[in-house]
Coordinates of C-alpha atoms in Angstrom, one line a residue:
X120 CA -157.6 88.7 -67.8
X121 CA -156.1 86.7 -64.4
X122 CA -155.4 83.5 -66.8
X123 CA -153.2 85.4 -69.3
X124 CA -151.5 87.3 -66.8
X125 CA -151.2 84.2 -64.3
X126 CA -149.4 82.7 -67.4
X127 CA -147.1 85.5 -68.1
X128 CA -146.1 85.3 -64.9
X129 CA -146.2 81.8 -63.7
X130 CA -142.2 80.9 -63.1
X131 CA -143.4 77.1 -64.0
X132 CA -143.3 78.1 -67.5
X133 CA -140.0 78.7 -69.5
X134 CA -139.3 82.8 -69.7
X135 CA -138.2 81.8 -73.5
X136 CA -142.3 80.4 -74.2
X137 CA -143.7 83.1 -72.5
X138 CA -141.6 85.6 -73.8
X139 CA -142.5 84.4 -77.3
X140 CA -146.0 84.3 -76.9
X141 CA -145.4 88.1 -75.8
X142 CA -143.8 88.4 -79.2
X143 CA -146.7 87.2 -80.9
X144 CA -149.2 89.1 -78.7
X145 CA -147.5 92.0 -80.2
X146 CA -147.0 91.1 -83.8
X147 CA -149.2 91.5 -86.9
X148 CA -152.2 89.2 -86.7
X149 CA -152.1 89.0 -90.2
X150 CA -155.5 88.7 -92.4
X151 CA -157.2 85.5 -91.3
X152 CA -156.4 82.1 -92.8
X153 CA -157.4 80.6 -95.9
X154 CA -157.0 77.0 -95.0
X155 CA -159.2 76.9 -92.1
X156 CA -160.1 73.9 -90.0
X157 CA -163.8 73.1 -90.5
X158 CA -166.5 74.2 -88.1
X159 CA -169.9 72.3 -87.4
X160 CA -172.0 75.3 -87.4
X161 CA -170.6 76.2 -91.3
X162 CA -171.7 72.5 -92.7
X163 CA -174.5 74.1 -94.6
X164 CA -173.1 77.5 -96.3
X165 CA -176.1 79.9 -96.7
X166 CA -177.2 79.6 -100.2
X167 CA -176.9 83.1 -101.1
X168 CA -174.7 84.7 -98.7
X169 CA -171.7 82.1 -98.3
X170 CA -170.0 84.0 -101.0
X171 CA -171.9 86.9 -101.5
X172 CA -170.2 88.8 -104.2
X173 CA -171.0 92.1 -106.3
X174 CA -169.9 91.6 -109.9
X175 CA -168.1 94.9 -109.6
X176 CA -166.5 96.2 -106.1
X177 CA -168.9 99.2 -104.7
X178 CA -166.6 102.8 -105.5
X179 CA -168.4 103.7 -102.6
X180 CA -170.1 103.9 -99.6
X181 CA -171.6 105.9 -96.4
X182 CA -170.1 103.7 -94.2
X183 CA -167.7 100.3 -94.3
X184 CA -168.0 97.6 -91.9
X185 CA -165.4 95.4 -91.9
X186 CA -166.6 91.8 -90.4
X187 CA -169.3 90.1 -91.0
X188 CA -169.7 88.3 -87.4
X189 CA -172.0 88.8 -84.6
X190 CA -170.6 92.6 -84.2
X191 CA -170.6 93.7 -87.7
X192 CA -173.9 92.3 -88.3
X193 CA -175.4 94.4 -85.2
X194 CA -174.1 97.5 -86.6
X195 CA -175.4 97.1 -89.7
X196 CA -179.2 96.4 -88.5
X197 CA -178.9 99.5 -86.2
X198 CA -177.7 101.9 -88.8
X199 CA -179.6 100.7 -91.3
X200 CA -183.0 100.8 -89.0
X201 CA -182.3 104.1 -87.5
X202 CA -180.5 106.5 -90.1
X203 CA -182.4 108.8 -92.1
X204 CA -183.1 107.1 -95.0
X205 CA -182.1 109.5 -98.5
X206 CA -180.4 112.5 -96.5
X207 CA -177.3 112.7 -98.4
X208 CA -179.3 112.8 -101.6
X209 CA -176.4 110.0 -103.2
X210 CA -177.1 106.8 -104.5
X211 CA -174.1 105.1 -103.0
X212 CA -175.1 102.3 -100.4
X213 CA -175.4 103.4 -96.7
X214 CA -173.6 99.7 -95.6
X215 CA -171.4 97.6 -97.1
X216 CA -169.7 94.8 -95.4
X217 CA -166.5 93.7 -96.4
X218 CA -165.7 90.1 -95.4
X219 CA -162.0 88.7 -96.0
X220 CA -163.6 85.0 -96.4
X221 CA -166.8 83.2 -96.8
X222 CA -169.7 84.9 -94.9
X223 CA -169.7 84.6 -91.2
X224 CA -166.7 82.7 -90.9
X225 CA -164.4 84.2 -88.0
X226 CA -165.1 83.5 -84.5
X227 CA -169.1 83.9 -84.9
X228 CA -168.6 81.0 -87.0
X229 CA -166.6 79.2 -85.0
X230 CA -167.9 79.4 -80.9
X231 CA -170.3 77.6 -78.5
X232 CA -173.4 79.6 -79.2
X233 CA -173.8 79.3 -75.8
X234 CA -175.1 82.7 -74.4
X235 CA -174.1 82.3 -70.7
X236 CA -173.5 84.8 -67.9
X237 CA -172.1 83.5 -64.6
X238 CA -171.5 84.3 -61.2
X239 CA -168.0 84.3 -61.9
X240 CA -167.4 87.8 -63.5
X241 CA -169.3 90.5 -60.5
X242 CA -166.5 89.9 -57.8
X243 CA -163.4 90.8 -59.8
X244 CA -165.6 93.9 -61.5
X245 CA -166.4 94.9 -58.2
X246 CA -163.1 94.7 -57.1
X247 CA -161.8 96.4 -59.6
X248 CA -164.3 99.2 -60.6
X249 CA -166.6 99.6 -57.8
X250 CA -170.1 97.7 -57.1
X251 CA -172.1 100.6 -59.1
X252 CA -170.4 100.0 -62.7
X253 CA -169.9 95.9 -62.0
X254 CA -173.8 96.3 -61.7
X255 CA -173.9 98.2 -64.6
X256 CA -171.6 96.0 -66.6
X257 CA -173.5 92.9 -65.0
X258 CA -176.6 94.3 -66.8
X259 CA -175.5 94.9 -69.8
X260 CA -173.9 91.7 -70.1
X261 CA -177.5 89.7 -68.6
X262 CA -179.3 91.7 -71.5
X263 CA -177.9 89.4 -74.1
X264 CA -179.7 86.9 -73.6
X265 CA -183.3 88.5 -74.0
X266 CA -181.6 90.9 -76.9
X267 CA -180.4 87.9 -79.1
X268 CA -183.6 85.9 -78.7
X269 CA -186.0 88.6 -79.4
X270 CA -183.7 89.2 -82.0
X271 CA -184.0 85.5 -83.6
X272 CA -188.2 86.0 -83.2
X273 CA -188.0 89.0 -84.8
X274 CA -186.8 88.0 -88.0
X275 CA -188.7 84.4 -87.3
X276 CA -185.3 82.8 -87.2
X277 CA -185.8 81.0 -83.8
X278 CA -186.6 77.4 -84.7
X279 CA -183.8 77.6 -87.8
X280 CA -181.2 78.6 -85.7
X281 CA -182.1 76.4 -82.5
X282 CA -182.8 79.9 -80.8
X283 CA -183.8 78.6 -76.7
X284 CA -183.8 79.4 -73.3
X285 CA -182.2 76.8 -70.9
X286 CA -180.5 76.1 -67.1
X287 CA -177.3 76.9 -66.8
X288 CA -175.6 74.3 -64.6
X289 CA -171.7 75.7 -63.9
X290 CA -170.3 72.5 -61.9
X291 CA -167.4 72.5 -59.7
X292 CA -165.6 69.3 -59.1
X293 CA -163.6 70.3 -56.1
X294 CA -164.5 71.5 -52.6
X295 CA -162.1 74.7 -52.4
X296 CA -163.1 75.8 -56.4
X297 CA -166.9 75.2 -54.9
X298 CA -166.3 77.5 -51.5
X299 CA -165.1 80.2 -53.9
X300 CA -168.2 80.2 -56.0
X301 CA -170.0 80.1 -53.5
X302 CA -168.6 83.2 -52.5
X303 CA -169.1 84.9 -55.8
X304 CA -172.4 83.7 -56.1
X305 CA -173.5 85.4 -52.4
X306 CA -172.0 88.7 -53.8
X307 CA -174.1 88.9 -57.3
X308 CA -176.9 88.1 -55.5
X309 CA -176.7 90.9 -53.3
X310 CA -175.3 93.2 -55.4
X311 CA -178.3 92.5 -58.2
X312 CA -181.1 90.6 -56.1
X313 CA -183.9 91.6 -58.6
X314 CA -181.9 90.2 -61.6
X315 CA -180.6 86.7 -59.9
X316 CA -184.0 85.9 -58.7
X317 CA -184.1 82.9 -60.7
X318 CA -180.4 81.7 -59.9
X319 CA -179.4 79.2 -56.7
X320 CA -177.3 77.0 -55.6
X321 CA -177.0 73.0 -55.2
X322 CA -174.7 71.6 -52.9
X323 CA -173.2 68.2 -53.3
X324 CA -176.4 66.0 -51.7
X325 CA -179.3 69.2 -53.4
X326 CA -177.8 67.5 -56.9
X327 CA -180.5 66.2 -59.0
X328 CA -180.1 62.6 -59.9
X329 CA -181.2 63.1 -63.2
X330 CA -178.6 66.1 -64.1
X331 CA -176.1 63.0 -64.2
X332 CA -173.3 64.7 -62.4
X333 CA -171.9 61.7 -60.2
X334 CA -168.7 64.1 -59.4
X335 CA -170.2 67.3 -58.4
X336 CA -169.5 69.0 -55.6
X337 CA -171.5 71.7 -55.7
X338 CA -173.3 73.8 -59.1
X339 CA -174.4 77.2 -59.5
X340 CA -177.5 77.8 -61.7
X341 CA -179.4 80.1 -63.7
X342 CA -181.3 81.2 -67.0
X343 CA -178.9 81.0 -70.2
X344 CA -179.1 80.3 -73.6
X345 CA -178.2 78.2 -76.2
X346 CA -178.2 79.4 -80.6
X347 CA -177.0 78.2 -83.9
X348 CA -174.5 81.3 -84.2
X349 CA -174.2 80.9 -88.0
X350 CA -177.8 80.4 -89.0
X351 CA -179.1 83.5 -86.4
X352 CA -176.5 85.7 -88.3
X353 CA -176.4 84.9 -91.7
X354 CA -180.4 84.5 -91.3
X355 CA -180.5 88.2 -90.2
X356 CA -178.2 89.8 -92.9
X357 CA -180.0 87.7 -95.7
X358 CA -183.3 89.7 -94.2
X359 CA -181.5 92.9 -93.9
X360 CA -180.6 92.5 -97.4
X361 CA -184.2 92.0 -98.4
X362 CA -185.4 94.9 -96.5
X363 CA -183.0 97.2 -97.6
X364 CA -181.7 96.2 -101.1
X365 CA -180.2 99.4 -102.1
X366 CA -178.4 100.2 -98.5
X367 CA -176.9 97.2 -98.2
X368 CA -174.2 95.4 -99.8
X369 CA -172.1 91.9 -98.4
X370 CA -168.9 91.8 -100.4
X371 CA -167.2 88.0 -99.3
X372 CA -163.6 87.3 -100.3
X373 CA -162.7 90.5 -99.8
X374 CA -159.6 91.1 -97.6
X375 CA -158.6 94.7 -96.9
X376 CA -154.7 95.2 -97.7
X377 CA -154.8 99.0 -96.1
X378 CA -156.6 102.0 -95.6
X379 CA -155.9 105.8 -96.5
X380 CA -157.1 108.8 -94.9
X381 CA -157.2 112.4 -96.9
X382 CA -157.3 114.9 -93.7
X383 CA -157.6 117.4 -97.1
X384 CA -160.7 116.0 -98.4
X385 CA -162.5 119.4 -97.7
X386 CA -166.1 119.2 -98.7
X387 CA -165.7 116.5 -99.3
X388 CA -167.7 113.9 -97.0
X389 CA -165.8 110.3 -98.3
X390 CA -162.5 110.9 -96.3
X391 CA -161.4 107.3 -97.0
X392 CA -160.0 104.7 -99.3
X393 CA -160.7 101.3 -98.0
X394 CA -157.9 99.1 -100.5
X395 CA -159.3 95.5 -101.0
X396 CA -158.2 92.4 -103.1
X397 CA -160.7 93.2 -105.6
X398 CA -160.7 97.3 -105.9
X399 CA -160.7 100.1 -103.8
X400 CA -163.8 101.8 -102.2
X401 CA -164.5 105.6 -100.5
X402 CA -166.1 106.1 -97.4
X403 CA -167.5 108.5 -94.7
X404 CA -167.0 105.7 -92.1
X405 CA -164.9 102.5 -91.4
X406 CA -165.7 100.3 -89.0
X407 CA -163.1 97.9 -87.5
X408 CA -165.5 94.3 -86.6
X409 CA -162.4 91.9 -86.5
X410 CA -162.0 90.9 -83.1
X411 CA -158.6 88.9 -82.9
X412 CA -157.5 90.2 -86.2
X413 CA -157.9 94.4 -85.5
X414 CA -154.3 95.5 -85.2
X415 CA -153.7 93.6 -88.3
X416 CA -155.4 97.4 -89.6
X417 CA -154.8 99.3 -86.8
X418 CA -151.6 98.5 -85.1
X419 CA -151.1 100.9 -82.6
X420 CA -153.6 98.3 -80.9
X421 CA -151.2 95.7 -80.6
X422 CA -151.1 94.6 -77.2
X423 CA -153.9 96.3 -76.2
X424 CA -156.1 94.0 -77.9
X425 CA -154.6 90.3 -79.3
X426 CA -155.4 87.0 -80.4
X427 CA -156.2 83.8 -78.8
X428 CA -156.9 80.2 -80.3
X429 CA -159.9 78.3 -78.9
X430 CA -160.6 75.2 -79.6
X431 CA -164.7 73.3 -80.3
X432 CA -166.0 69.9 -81.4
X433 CA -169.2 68.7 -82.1
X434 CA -169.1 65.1 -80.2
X435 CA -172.0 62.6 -80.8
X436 CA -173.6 61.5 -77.1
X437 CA -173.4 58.4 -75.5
X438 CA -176.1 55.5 -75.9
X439 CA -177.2 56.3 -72.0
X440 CA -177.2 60.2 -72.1
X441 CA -180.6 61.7 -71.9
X442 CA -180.9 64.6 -74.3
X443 CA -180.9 67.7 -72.7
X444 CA -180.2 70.3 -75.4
X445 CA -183.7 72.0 -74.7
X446 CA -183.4 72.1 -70.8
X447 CA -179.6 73.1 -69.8
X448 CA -176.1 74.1 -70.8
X449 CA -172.9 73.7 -68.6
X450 CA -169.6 74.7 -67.2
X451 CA -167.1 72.2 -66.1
X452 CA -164.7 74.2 -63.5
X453 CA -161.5 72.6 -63.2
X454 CA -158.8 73.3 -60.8
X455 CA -157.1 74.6 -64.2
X456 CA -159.2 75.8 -66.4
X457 CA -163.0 75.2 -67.9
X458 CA -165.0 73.9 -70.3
X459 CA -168.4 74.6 -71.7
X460 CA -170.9 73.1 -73.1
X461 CA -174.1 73.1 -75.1
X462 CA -176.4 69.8 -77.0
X463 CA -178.3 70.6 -79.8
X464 CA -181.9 69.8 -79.5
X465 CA -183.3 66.9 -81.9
X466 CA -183.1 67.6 -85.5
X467 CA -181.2 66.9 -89.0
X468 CA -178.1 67.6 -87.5
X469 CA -178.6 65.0 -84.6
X470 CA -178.3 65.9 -80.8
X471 CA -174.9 66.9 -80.6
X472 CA -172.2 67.6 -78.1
X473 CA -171.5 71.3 -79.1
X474 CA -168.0 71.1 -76.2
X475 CA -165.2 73.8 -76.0
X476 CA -162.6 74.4 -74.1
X477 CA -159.0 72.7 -72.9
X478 CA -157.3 76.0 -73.0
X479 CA -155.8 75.2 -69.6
X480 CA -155.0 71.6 -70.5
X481 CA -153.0 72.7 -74.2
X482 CA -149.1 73.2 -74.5
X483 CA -147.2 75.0 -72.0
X484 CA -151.3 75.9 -69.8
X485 CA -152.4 77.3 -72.7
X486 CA -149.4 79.6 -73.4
X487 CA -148.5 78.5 -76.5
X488 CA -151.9 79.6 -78.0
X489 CA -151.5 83.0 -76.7
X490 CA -150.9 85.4 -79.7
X491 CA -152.2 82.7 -82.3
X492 CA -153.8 84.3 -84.8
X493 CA -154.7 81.6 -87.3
X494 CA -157.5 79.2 -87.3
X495 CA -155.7 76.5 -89.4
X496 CA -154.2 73.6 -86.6
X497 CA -155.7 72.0 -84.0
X498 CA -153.7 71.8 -80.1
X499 CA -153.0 68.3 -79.8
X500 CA -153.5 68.6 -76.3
X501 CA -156.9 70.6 -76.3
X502 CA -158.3 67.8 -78.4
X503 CA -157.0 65.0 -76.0
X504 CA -159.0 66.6 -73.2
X505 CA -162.1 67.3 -75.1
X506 CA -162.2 64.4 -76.7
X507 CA -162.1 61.9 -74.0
X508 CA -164.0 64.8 -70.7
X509 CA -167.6 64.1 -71.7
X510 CA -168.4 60.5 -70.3
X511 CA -166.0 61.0 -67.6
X512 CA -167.9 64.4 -66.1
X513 CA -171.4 62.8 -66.7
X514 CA -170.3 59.5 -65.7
X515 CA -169.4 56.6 -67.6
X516 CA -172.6 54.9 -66.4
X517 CA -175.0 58.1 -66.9
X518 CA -173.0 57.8 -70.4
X519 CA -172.8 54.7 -72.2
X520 CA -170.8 53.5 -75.4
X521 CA -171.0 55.8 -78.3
X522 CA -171.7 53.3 -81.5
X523 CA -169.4 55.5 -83.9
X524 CA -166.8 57.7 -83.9
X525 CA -167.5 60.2 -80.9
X526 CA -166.0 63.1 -82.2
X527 CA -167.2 64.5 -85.4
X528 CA -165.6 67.7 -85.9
X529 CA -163.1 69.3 -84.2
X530 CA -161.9 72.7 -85.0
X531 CA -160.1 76.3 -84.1
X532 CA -160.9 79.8 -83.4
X533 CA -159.2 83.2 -83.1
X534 CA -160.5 85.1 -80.1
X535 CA -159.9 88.7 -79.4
X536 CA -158.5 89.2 -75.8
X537 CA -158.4 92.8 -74.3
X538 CA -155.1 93.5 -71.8
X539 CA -158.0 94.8 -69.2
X540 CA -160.3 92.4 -70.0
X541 CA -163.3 94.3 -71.4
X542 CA -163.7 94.9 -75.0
X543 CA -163.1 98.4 -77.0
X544 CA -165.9 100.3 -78.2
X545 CA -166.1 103.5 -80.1
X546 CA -164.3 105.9 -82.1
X547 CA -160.5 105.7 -82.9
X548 CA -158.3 108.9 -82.5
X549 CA -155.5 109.4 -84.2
X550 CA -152.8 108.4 -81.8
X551 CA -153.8 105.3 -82.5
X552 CA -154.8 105.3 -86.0
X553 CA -152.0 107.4 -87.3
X554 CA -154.2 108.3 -90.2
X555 CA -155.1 112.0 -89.7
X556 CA -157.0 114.5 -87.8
X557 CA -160.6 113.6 -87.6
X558 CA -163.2 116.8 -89.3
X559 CA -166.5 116.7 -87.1
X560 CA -169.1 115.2 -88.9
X561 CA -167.1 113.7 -91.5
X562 CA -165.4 110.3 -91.6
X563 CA -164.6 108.5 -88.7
X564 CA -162.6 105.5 -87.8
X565 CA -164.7 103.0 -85.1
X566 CA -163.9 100.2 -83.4
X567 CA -166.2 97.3 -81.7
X568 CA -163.3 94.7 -80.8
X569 CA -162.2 92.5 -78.0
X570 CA -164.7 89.9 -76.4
X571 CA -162.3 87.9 -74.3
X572 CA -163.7 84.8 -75.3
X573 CA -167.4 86.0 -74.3
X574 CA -168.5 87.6 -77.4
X575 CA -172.7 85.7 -76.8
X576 CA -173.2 88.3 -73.6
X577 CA -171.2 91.1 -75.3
X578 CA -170.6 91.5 -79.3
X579 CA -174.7 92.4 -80.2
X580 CA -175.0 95.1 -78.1
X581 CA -171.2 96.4 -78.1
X582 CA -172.1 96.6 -82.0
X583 CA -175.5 98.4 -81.4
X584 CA -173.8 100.8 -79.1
X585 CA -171.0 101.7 -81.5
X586 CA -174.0 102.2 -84.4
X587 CA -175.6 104.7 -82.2
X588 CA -172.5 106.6 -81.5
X589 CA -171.8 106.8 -85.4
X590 CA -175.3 107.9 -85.6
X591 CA -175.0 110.5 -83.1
X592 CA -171.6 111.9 -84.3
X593 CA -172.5 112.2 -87.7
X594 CA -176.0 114.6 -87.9
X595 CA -176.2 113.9 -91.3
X596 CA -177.2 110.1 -90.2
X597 CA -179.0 110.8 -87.3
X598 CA -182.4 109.9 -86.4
X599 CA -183.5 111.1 -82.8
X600 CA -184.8 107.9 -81.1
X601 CA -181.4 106.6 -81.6
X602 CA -179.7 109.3 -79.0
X603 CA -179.9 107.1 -75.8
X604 CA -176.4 105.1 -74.7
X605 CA -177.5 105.5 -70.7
X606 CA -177.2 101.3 -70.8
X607 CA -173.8 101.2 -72.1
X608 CA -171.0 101.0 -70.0
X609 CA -168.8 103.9 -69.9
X610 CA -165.4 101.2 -68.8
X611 CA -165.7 99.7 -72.6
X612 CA -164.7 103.1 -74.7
X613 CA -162.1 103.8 -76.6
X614 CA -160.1 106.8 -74.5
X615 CA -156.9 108.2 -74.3
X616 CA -156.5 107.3 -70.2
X617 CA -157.4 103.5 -71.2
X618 CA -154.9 103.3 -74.7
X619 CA -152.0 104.8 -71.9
X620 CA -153.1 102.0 -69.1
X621 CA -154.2 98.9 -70.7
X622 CA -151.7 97.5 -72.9
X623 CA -149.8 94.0 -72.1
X624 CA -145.9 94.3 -70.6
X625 CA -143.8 94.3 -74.2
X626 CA -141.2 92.0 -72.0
X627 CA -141.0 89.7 -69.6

């Protein structure tokens, strides 16, 4: 969280912007937008889940996850695979997921399916919690990767959603940025030497020729990977749907306007009364999948966890530019700022440019889409700088003319930023919830929220741990095998210590 604090604090920047993007950072995200701009990854809606719709709203349900991205779609498969199927002797549905618009059409939606892990986070988790849980965070983070593909296999998704392995190439374009990683890059190593086996580093005359990278200085590199976010998720709820067409329910359109807790529900199991645009529903659970848009239900989390816009195109390559979509993925390090990057590989949607970024390069350093909760408007000045970065980082020779317009979409997401930088996972208590004392084993409030902007190498198993804690709490639900959260990191629950500590400065 160095960038959003560096801006908070950066003198360079009026104390009026910063102060109002403190303002937003603390006010209601709101429900997210209905006049979105348009992402490449949604220009074929799923036939039968874009807007997936019950004739009637459910009256009820075991448990409600609200958010049908990467996260909610990971809790659903775990608790769906692992619960004890019939125990509560109801008919009611064990899952329904509430969605406020089409089908997967937040952030998952909206990102860089690029599912990278770099040298650059070990150092500052080091620093800050010691080398033992930055290798244990490290770990979790590099499990992505393997997770997500076998995850795309499974369900025989891979070659629909573009599922692949590739070379990460993070490039640095000046010499002190380069010394730095090359710093961080000597520390992973030799805090996880069995895991960075396959990583290294080039220096400026190691570069490949064919990477076409005339202005390298230096690159580090390892194993990544590269998806369709929209087809892998919305290809793995239409399969959960068929597997278990009684226990699970998608309800689209369906914006929550509140939520009520009876702490006198007694025997009572379904505590709560989720209210939606289209009716109200009881559950023994809620589960808060939103990301940027989680205080908007729970706003004691206001600061704690916030919004930030990020910006994506899909750019068409130039005439010159080798395709590459099956081999690598990049990083452009900037002395401000970054910008990633993924190509698809050959197909009906063409080779494209999937490019992100500018943050650093929009209004004020990227201040002024701090606290932006809506998905709407493009920055003017993001989409300068991506539009024109590509041939200039590859080289205009390595590049070539593009023989159309080079830019074919451009378009805005809302990203969930933690104030400590690591996202919030488990249940909710009521200090923060102000909804009532929680009855063991009954309903529960949850929360898997808060990817910083790297949701691909944290949101699928943040959302399987979260599943396995419901599972655990509740003994009603439980299934044995699912007892085991030794992998997850103990730095990313929901605690009372951490809602005291790691909330944003209210003023400047």
């Amino acid at each position: 969280m160095s960038f959003v604090q560096a801006l908070l604090s950066n003198p360079a920047i009026p104390v009026q912007d910063r102060q109002r993007a403190l303002d937003r950072v603390f006010s209601d995200p709101g429900l997210p937008t209905t006049n979105s701009t348009s992402s490449f990854w949604l220009r074929s809606p799923h036939p039968d889940l874009a807007n997936a719709q019950s004739a009637t709203l459910p009256s009820e349900a075991e448990v409600v996850i609200i958010g049908s991205g990467v996260t909610g779609t990971s809790v659903a498969r775990t608790l769906l695979k692992s619960r004890k199927a019939g125990k509560s002797g109801t008919t009611r549905p064990a899952v329904v997921i509430l969605e406020a618009r089409d089908i997967c059409s937040g952030a998952t939606g909206r990102n860089g399916g690029h599912i990278l892990e770099t040298a650059e986070k070990f150092a500052s988790l080091e620093d800050t919690y010691g080398l033992e849980a930055a290798k244990r965070i490290m770990r979790f983070r590099l499990a992505h990767l393997r997770e997500i593909l076998d995850a795309a296999q499974e369900y025989g998704l891979t070659q629909d959603c573009q599922a692949r392995r590739v070379q990460f190439l993070s490039i640095y374009f000046e010499e002190e940025g380069w010394k730095d990683a090359r710093e961080r890059l000597r520390r992973l190593k030799e805090g996880l030497a069995e895991e960075t086996k396959e990583w290294r580093a080039y220096e400026r005359g190691e570069i490949p020729e064919e990477f076409c990278l005339p202005h390298a200085q230096g690159i580090v590199a390892g194993p990544a990977g590269a998806i369709w976010p929209y087809r892998f998720i919305t290809g793995v709820l239409s399969r959960l749907r068929r597997e278990f067409p009684q226990d699970l329910m998608i309800e689209t359109n369906t914006p929550i306007t509140g939520i009520q807790e009876n702490p006198d529900a007694g025997d009572d199991p379904l505590r709560y009364t989720i209210s939606a645009s289209r009716g109200m529903i009881r559950a023994r659970h809620v589960i808060h999948c939103t990301n940027a848009h989680v205080s908007h239900l729970v706003p004691s989390l206001r600061g704690r966890i916030y919004p930030i816009r990020g910006q994506m195109s899909a750019q068409h390559a130039g005439q010159k530019f080798r395709c590459q979509g099956e081999e690598h993925s990049w990083i452009f390090n900037y002395d401000r700022g970054f910008d990633y990057l993924t190509q698809l590989p050959q197909s009906e949607a063409g080779q494209m440019m999937m490019f992100g970024g500018g943050f650093a390069q929009g209004e004020g350093g990227g201040i002024a889409d701090l606290g932006i909760a809506a998905d709407s408007e493009l920055s003017l000045y993001a989409d300068i700088h991506l539009s024109g970065a590509l041939s200039v980082v590859f080289g205009r020779d390595n590049w070539g003319s593009v023989p159309r317009a080079s830019v074919d979409k451009m378009w805005t997401g809302n990203m969930g930023f933690s104030a400590d930088g690591l996202p919030w996972v488990g249940q909710l208590p009521a200090s923060l919830t102000k909804r009532g004392v929680h009855g063991e084993g009954y309903g529960a409030e949850w929360v898997s929220a808060a990817f910083s902007g790297e949701g691909m190498v944290l949101a699928w198993l943040c959302g399987k741990a979260l599943a396995t804690m419901l599972l655990i709490h509740d003994d009603q639900l439980l299934q044995t095998e699912s007892r085991d959260l030794s992998w997850f990191p103990e730095q990313m629950l929901v605690t009372e210590e951490r809602i005291e500590k790691a909330v944003l400065p209210r003023y400047i």
